[in-house]
CSV table of C-alpha atoms and ligand atoms in Angstrom, one decimal:
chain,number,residue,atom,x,y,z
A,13,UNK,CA,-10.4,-20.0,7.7
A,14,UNK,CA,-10.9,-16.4,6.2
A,15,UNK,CA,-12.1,-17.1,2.7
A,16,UNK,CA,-13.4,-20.3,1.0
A,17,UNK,CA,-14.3,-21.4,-2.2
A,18,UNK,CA,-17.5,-23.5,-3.1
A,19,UNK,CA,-18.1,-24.4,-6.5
A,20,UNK,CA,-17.3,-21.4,-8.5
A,21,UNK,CA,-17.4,-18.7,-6.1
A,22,UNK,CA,-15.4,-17.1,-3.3
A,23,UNK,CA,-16.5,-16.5,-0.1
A,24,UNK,CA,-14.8,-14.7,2.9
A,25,UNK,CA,-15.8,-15.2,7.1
A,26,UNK,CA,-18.9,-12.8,8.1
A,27,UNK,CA,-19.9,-14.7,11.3
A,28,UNK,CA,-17.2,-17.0,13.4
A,29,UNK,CA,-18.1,-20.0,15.6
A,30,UNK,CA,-17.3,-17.9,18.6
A,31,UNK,CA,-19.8,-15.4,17.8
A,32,UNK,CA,-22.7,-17.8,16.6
A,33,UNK,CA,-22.1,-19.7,19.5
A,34,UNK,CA,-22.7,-16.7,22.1
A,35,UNK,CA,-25.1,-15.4,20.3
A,36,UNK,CA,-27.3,-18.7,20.0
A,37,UNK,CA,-26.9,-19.0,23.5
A,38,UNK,CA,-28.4,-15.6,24.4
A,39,UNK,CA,-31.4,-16.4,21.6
A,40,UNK,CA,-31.6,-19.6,23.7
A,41,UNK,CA,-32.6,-17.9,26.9
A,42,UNK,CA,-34.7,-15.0,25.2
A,43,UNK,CA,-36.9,-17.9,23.7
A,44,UNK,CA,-37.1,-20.2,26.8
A,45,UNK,CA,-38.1,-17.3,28.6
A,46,UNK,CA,-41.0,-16.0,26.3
A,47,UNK,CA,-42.1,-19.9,25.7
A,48,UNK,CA,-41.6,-21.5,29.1
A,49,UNK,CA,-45.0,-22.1,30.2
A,50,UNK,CA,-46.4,-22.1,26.4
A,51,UNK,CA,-45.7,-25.8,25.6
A,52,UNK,CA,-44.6,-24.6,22.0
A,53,UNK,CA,-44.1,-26.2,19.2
A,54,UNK,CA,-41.1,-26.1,17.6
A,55,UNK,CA,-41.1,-26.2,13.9
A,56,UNK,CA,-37.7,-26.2,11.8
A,57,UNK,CA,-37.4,-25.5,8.3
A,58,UNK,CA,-35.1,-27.8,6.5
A,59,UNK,CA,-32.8,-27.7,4.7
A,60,UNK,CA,-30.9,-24.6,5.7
A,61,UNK,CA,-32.0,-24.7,9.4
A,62,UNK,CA,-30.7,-28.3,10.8
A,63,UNK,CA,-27.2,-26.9,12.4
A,64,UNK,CA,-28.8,-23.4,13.5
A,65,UNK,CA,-31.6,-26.2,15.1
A,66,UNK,CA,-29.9,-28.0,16.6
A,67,UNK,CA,-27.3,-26.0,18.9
A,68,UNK,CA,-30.7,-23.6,19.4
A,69,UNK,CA,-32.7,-26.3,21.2
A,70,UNK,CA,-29.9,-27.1,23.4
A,71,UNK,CA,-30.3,-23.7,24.9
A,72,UNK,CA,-33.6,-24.0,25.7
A,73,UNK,CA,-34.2,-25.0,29.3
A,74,UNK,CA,-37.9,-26.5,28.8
A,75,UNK,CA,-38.9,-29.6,26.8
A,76,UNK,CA,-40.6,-29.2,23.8
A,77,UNK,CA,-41.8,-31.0,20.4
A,78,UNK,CA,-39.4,-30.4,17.8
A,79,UNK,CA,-40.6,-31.1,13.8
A,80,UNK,CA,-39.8,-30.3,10.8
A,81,UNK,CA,-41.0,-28.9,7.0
A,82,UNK,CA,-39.5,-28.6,3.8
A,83,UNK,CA,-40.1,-25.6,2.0
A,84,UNK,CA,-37.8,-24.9,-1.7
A,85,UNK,CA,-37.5,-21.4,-3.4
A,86,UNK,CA,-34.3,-21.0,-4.8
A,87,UNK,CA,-33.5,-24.4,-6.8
A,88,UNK,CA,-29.9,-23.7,-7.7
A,89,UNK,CA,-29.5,-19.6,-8.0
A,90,UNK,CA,-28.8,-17.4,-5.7
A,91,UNK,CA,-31.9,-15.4,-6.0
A,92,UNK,CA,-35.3,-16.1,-4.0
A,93,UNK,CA,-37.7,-17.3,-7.0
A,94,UNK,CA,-41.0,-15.6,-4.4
A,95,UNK,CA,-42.4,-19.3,-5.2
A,96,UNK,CA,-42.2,-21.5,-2.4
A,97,UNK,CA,-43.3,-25.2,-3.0
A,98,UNK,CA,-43.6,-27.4,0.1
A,99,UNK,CA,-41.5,-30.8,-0.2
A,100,UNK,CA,-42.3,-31.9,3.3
A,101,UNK,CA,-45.0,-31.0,5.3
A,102,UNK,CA,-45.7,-31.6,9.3
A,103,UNK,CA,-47.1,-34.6,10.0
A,104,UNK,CA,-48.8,-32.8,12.9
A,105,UNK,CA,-51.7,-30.5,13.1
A,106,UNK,CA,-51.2,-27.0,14.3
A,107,UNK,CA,-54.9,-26.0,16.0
A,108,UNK,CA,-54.6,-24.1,19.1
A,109,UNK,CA,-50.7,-24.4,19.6
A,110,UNK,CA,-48.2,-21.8,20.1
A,111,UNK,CA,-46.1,-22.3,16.6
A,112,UNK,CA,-42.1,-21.1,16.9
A,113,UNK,CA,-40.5,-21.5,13.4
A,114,UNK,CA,-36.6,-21.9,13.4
A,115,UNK,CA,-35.2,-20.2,10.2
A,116,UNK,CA,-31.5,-19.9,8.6
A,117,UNK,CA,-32.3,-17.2,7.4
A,118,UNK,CA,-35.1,-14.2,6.6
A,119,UNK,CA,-34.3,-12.5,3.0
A,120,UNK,CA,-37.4,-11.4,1.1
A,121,UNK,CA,-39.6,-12.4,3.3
A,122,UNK,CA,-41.9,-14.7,1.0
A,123,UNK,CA,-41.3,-17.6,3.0
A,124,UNK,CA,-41.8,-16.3,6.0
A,125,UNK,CA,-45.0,-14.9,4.8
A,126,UNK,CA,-46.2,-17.5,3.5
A,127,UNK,CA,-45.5,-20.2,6.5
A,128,UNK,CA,-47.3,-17.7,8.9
A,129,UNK,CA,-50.2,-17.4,6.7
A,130,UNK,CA,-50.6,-21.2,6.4
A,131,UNK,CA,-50.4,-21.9,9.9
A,132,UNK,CA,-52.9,-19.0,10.6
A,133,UNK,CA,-55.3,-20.2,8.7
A,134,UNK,CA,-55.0,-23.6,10.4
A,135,UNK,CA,-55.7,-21.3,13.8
A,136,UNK,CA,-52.5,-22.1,15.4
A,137,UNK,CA,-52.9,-20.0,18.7
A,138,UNK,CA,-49.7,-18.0,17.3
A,139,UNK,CA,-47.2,-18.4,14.6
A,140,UNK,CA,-43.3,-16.2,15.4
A,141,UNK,CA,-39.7,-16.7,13.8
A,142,UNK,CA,-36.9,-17.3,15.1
A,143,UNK,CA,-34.3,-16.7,12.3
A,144,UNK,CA,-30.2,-16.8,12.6
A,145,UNK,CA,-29.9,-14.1,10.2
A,146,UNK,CA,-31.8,-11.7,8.9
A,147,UNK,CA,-31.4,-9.4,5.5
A,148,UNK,CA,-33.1,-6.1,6.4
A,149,UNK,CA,-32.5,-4.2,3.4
A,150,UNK,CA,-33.7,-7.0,1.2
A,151,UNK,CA,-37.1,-7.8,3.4
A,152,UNK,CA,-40.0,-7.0,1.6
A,153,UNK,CA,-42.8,-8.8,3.9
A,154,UNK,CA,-45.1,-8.0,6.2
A,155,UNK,CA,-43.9,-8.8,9.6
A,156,UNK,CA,-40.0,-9.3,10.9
A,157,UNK,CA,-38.9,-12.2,12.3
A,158,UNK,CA,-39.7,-11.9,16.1
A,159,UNK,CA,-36.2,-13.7,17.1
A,160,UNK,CA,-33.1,-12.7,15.3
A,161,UNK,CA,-29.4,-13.8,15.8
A,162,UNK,CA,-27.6,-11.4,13.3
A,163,UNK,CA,-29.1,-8.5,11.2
A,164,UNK,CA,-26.5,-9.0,8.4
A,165,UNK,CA,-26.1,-6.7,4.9
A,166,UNK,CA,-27.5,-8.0,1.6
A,167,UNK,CA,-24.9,-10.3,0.1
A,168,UNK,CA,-25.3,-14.1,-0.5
A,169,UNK,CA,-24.2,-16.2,2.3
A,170,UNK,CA,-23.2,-19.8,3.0
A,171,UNK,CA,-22.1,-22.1,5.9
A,172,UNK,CA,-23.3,-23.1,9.4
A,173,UNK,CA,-26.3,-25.2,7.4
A,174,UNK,CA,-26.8,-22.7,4.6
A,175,UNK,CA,-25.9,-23.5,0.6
A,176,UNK,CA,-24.9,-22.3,-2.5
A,177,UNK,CA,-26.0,-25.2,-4.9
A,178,UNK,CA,-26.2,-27.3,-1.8
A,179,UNK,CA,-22.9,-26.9,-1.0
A,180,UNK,CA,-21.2,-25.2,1.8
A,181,UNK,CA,-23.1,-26.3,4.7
A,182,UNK,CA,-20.8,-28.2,6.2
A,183,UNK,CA,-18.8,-25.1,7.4
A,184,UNK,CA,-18.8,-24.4,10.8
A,185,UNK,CA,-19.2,-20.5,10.3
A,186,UNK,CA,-20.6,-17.9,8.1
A,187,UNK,CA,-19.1,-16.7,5.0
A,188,UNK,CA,-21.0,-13.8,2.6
A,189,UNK,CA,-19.9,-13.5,-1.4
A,190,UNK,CA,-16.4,-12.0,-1.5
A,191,UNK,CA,-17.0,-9.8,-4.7
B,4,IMP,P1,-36.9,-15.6,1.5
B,4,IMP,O1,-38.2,-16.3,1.1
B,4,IMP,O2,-36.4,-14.7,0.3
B,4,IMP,O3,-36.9,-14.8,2.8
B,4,IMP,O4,-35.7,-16.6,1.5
B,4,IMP,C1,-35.8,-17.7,2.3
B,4,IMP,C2,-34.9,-18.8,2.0
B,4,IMP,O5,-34.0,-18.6,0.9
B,4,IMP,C3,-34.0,-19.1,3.2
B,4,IMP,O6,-34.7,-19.9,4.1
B,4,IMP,C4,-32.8,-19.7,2.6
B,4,IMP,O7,-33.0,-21.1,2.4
B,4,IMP,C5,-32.7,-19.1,1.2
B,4,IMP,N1,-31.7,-18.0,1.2
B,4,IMP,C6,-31.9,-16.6,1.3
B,4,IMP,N2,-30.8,-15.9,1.3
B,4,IMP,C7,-29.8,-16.8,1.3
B,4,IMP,C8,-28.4,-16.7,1.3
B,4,IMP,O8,-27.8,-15.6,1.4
B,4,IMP,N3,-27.7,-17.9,1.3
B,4,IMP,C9,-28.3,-19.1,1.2
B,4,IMP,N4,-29.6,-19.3,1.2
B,4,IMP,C10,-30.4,-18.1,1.2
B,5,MG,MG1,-34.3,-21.8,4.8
């Protein structure tokens, strides 16, 4: 499909399932060889992150402890609201481990911020992103994501696990606001 429609906007094909798929499978090896021998723990951050998750772990080639949060920030708009509320936490404790966060997606940066700052100060032994996609222009944080599958240009994206008013995950690519 080159263009879809969710809700009441239309969207055409950024990313295709060939290219994620070669692309998470090269992430998958850059990870397992910077993690191997650092018994990691792999935290997810839900919603957006479930499909990107779940074809990233299988390209890992160690074991690992996989959890997941829930953060919200942008309720029903398409713009970040910089106030992130945490709807699920992790039921585990982070002291001394090596934390790698699986992201959809990096835009302002406030999340990422403000995840890395939380698990600091709960002296996780270190706290990196791994994000599919990342909005350079728009990032306004501190540090970049440390893994990133696509650098992509600032325009409002859904599929592969990400929404637009919850919809559109279910699509099996990317596909950025046809305007
Ligand atoms: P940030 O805090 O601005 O970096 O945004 C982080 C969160 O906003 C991401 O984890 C996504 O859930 C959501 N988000 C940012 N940009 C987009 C987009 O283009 N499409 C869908 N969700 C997005
Ligand atoms: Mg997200």
């Amino acid at each position: 499909m080159e263009k879809v429609q969710v809700l009441d906007k239309s969207f055409r094909i950024s990313i295709s399932e060939a290219q994620l798929k070669e692309r998470i499978t090269a992430l998958g090896k850059e990870i397992s060889d910077a993690y191997k021998d650092k018994d990691p723990l792999l935290v997810s951050v839900l919603n957006g992150a479930f499909m990107f998750t779940s074809d990233l772990i299988r390209e890992i080639d160690f074991d690992a402890e996989v959890h997941f949060i829930r953060l919200s920030s942008y309720g029903d708009k398409m713009e970040s609201s910089g106030k992130i509320r945490e709807v699920m936490g992790l039921e585990k404790g982070v002291k001394g481990r090596h934390i790698l966060l699986i992201e959809d997606i990096v835009d302002t940066g406030h999340t990422l911020d403000w995840i890395r700052k939380r698990f600091e100060m709960e002296n996780a032994a270190s706290v990196k992103m791994c994000s599919l996609l990342f909005k350079e222009e728009a990032f306004q944080g501190n540090e970049p994501p440390e893994f990133i599958g696509f650098t992509i240009p600032n325009a409002f994206v859904v599929g592969y696990g990400l929404d637009y008013a919850h919809l559109g995950r279910t699509l099996s690519a990317i596909y950025e606001l046809d305007e």
